[in-house]
Short mmCIF file of C-alpha atoms and ligand atoms in Angstrom, two decimals:
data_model
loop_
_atom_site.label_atom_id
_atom_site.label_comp_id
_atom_site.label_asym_id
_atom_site.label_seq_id
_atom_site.Cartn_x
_atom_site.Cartn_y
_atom_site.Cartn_z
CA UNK A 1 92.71 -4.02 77.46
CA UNK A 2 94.89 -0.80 78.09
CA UNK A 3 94.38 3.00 77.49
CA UNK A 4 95.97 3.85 74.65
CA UNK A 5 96.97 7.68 73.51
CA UNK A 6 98.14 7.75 70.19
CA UNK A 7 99.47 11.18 68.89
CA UNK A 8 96.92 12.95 70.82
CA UNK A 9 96.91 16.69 70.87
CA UNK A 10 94.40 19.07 72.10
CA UNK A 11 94.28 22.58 71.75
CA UNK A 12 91.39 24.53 74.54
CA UNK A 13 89.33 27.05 72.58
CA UNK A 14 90.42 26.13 68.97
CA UNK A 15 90.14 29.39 66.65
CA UNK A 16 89.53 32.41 69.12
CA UNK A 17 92.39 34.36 70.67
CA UNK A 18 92.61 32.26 74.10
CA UNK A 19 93.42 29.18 71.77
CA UNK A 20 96.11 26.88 73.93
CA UNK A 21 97.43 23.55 73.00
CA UNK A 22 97.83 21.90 76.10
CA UNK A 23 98.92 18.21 74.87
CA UNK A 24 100.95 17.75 72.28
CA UNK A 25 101.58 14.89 70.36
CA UNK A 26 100.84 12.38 73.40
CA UNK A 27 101.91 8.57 72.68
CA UNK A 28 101.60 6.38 75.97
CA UNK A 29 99.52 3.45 77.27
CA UNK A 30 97.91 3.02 80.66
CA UNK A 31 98.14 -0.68 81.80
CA UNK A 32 95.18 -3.07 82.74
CA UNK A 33 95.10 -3.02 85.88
CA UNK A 34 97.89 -0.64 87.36
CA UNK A 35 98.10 2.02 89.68
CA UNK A 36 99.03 4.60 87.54
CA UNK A 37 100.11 8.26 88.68
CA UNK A 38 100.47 10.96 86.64
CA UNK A 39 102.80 13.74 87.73
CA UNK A 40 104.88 16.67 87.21
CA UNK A 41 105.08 20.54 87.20
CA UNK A 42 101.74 22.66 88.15
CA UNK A 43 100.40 22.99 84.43
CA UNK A 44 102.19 20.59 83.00
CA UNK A 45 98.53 18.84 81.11
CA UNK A 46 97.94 16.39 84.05
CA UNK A 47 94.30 17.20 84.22
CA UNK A 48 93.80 17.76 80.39
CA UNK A 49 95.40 14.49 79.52
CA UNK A 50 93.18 12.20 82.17
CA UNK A 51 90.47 13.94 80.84
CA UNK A 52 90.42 12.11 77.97
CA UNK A 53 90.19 8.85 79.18
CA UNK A 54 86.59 9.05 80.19
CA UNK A 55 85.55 11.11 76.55
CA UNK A 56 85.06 14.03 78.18
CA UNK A 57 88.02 15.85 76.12
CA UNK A 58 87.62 14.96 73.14
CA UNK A 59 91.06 14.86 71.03
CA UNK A 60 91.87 17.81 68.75
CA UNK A 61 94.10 15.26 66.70
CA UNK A 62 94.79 11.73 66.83
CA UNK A 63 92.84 8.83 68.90
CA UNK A 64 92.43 7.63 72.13
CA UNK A 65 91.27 3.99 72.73
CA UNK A 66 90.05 2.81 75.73
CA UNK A 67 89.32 -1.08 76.67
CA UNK A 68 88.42 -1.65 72.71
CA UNK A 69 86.23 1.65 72.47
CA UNK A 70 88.27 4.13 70.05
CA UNK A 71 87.87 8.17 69.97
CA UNK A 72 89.13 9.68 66.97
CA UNK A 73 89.43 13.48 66.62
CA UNK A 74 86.88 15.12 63.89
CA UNK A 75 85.29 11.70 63.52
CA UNK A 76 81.63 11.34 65.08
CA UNK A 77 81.75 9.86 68.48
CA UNK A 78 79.63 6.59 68.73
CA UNK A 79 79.50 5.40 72.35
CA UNK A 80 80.48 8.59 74.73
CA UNK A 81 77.90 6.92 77.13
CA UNK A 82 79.69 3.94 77.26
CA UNK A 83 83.16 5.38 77.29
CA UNK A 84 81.93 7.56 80.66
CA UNK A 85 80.51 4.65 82.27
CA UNK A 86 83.82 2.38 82.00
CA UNK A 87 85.96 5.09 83.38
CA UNK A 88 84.87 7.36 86.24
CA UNK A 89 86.42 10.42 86.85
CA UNK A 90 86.86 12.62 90.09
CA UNK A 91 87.51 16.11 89.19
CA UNK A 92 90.12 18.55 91.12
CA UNK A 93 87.73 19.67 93.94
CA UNK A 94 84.91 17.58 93.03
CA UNK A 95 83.39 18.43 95.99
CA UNK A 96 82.09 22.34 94.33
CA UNK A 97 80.15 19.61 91.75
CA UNK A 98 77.60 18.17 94.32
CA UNK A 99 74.44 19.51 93.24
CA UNK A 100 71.51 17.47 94.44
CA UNK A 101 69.23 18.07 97.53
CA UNK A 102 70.50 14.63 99.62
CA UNK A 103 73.65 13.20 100.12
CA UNK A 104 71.96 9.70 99.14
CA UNK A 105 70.55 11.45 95.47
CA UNK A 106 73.58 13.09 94.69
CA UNK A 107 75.52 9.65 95.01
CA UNK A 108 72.64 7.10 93.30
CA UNK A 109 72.49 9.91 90.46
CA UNK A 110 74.96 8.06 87.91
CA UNK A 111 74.02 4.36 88.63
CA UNK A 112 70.65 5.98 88.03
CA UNK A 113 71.52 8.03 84.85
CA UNK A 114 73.30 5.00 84.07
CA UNK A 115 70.18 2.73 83.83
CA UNK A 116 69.56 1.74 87.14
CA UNK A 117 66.02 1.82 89.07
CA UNK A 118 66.00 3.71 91.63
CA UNK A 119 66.06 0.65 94.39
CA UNK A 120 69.40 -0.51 92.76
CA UNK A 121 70.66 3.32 91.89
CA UNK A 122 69.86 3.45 96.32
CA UNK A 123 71.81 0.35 97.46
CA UNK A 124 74.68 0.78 95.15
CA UNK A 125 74.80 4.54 96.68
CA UNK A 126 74.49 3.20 100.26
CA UNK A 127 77.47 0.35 99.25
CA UNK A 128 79.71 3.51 97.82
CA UNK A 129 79.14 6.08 100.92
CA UNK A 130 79.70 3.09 103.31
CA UNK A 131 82.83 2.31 101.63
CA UNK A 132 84.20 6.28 101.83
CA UNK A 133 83.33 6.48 105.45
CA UNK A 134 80.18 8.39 105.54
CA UNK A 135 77.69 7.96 108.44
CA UNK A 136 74.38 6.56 107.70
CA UNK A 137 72.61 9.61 109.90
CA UNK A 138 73.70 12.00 106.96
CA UNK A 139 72.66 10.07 103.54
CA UNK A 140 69.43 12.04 103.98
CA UNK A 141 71.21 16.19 104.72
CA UNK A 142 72.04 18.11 102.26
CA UNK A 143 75.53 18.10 101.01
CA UNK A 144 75.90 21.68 101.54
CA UNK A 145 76.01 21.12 105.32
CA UNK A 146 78.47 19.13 105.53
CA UNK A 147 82.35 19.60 105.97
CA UNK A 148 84.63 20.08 102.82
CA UNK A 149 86.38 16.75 103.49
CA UNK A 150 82.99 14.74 103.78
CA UNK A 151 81.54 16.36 100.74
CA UNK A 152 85.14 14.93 99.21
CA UNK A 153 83.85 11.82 100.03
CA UNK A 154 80.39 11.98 99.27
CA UNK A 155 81.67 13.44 95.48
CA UNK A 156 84.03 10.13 95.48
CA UNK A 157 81.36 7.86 96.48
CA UNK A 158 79.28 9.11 93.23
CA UNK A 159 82.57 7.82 91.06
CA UNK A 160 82.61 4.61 92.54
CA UNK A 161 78.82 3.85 92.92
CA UNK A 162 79.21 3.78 89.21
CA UNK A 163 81.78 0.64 89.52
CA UNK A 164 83.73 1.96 86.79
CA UNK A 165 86.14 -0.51 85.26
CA UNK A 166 88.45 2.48 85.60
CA UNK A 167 89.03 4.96 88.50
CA UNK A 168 90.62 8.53 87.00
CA UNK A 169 91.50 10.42 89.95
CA UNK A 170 92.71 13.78 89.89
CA UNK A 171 94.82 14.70 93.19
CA UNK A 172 91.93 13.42 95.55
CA UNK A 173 93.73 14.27 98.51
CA UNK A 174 94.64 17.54 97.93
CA UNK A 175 93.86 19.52 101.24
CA UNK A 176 92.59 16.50 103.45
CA UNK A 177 94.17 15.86 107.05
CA UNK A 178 96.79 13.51 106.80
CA UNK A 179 94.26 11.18 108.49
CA UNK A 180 91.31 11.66 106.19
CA UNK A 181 94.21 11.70 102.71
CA UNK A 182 95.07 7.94 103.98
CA UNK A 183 91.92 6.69 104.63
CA UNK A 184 91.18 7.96 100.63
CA UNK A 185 94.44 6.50 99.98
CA UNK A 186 93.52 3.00 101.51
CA UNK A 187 90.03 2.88 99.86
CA UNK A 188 91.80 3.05 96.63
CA UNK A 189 94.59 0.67 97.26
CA UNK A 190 91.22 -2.07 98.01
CA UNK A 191 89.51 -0.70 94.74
CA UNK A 192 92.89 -1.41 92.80
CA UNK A 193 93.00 -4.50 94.39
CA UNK A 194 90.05 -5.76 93.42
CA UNK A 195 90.46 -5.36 89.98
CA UNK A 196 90.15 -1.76 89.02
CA UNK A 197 92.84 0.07 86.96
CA UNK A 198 93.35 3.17 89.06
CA UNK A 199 95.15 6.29 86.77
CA UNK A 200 95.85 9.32 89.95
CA UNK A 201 97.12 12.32 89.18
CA UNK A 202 99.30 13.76 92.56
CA UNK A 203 101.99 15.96 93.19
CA UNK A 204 102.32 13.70 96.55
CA UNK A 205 105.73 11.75 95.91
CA UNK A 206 105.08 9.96 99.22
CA UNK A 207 101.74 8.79 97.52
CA UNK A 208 103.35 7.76 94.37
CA UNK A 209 105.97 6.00 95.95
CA UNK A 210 103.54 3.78 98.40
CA UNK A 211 101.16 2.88 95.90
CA UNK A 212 102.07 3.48 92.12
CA UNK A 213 102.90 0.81 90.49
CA UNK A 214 103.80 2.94 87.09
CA UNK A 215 104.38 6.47 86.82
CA UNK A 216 104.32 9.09 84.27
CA UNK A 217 106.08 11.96 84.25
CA UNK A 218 104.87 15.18 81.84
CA UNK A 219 106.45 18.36 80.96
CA UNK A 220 104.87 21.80 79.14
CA UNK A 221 102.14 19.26 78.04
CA UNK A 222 104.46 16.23 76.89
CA UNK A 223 104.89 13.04 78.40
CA UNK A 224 109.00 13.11 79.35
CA UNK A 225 108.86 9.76 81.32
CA UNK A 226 107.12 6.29 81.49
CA UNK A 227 108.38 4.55 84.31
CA UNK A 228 107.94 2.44 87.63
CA UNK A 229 108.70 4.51 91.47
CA UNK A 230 111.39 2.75 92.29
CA UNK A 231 113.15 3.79 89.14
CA UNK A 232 111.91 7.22 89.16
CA UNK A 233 113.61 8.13 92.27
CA UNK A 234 116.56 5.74 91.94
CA UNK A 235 117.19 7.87 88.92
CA UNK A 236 116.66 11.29 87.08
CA UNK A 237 113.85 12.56 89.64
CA UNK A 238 115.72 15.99 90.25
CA UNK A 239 115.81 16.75 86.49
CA UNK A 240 111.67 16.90 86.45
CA UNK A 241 111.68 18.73 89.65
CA UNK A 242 110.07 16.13 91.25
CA UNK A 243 110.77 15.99 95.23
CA UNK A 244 112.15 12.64 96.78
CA UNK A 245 109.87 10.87 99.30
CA UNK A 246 110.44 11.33 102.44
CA UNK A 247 110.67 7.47 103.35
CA UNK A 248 112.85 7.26 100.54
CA UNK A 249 115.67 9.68 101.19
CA UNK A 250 115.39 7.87 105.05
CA UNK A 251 115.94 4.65 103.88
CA UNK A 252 118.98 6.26 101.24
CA UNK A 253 120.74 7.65 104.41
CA UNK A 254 120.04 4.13 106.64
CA UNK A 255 121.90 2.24 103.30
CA UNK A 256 124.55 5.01 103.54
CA UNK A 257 125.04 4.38 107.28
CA UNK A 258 125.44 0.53 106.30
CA UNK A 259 122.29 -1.07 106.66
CA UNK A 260 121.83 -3.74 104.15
CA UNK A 261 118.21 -4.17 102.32
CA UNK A 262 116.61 -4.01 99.03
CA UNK A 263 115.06 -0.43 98.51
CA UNK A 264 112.62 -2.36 96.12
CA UNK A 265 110.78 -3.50 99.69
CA UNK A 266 110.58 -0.07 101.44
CA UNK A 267 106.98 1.58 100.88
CA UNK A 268 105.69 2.41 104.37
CA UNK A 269 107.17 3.34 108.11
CA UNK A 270 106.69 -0.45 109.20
CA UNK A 271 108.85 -1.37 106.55
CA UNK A 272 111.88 1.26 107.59
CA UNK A 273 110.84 -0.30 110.97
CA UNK A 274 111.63 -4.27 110.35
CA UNK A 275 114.82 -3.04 108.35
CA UNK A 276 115.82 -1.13 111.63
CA UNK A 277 114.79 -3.95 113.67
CA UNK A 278 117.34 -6.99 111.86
CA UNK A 279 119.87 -4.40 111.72
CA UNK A 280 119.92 -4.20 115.75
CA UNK A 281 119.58 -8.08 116.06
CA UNK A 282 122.28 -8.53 113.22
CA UNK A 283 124.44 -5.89 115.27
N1 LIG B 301 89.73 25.64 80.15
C1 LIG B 301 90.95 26.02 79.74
N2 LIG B 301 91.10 26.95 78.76
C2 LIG B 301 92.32 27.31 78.33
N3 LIG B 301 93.49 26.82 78.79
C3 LIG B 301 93.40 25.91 79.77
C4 LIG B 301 92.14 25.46 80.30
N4 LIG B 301 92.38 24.54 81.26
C5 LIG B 301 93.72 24.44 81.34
N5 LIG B 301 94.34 25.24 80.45
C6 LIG B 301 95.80 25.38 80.24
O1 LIG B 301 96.31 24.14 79.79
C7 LIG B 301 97.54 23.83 80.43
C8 LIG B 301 97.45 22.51 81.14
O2 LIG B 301 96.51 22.62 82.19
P1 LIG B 301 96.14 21.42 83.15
O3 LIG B 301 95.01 21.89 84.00
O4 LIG B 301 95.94 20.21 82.35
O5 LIG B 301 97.48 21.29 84.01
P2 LIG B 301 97.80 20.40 85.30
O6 LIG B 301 99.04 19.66 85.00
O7 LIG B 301 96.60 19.62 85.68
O8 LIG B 301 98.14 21.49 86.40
P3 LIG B 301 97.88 21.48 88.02
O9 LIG B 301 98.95 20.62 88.61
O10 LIG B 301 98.04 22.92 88.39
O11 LIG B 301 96.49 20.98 88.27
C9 LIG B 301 97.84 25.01 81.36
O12 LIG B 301 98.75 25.87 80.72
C10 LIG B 301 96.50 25.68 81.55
O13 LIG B 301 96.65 27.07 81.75
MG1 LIG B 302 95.34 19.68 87.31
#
């Protein structure tokens, strides 16, 4: 079952004078099972909007239904437990959110809040830190001595120890090495894979391109665009301000030079490299 947003608007601190409305009338549904990013301009409602999909926004106006379980705004929520369990979130920096006194407690805390015992809550955080690429010798230091890209991890590996039936990620690779933001990248592609519908906010065209398999586009806290990559940047990119990726304007200018291939099967280097490769053979 989707994500569904119908007519949602939310205003941020409703009747004082900082009151904002930073969605407005939102209509859009998140496919089971996609690889969904969310982009556009630096406040554009990005973080607001995915916010919502784990109940932790709640909707100022209209509903938000999520795998069967329905929020509706002013009407008593029945099953926020529920709704945060089925979709995990990782904040903007989640890594400032890490607050308990082992890497290992901090990550078995929400299959433990969650219902676990604290055996299960303790393998499921060992599965989760394995799986981000954190070294057994520091489940038991504190998180607070550790770098800013393995407390990154660590913070991820709290999400996903959770095995939400939704992963809500909001620009997770924002200031890692290129090395470390396509490890992340990978461990998300195999989460998707298995079965998880992944919803990432990035303002990381490259990313979008590579993995997205839908994308929406949003605008002064509207959505202005539901669409897949390929069309994105095939089409109207420029009038969202959204940058082309670099693979794609390389492959553009190899089509302009008169190589022949379908731009539908160019996501990574190796790809540019085959199409290269026949053109040389072909001659
Ligand atoms: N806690 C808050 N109180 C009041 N206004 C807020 C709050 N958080 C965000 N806003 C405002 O709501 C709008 C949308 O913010 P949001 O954080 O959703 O944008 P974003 O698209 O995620 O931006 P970025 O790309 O910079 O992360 C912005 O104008 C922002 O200033
Ligand atoms: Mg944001």
């Amino acid at each position: 079952m989707p994500i569904k947003f119908n007519d949602v608007s939310f205003t941020y601190s409703p009747k004082t004078p900082f009151q904002y409305e930073a969605l407005h009338h939102i209509n859009v549904e998140i496919k089971d099972g996609s690889f969904t990013a969310i982009v556009g301009h630096t406040g554009s409602g990005k973080s607001t909007l995915i916010q919502h999909i784990n109940g932790l926004l709640l909707p100022s106006a209209g509903s938000i239904e999520v795998d069967g379980m329905k929020i509706v705004a002013k009407e008593k929520v029945k099953h926020i437990k529920k709704f945060r369990k089925h979709a995990g979130l990782v904040f903007q920096f989640p890594e400032y959110q890490l607050f308990e006194e082992s890497v290992e407690k901090d990550v078995a805390f929400g299959p433990r809040n969650f219902g676990d015992d604290e055996k299960e809550a303790v393998r499921k955080a060992h599965v989760a830190l394995k799986r981000v690429g954190i070294d057994e010798a520091l489940f038991k230091r504190s998180p607070f001595e550790l770098s800013g890209g393995q407390r990154r991890r660590v913070a991820i590996a709290g999400i996903i120890a959770m095995e939400p039936a939704i992963l809500v990620l909001d620009e997770p690779t924002a200031g890692l090495d290129p090395r470390g933001a396509s490890e992340m990248m990978t461990l998300f592609e195999d989460i998707h894979k298995s079965g998880t519908t992944i919803v990432l906010v990035t303002h990381d065209m490259n990313i979008v391109l590579r993995y997205a398999t839908e994308v929406i586009v949003m605008k002064d806290g509207t959505i202005v665009k539901v669409t897949d990559p390929m069309s994105l940047f095939e089409g109207d990119y420029e009038d969202y301000n959204l940058e082309i990726p670099n693979l794609y304007h390389f492959a553009k200018l190899l089509q302009t030079g008169g190589y022949k291939f379908d731009m539908r099967n160019i996501k990574t280097i190796e790809d540019i490299v085959s199409v290269i490769k026949e053109g040389y053979v072909n001659g």
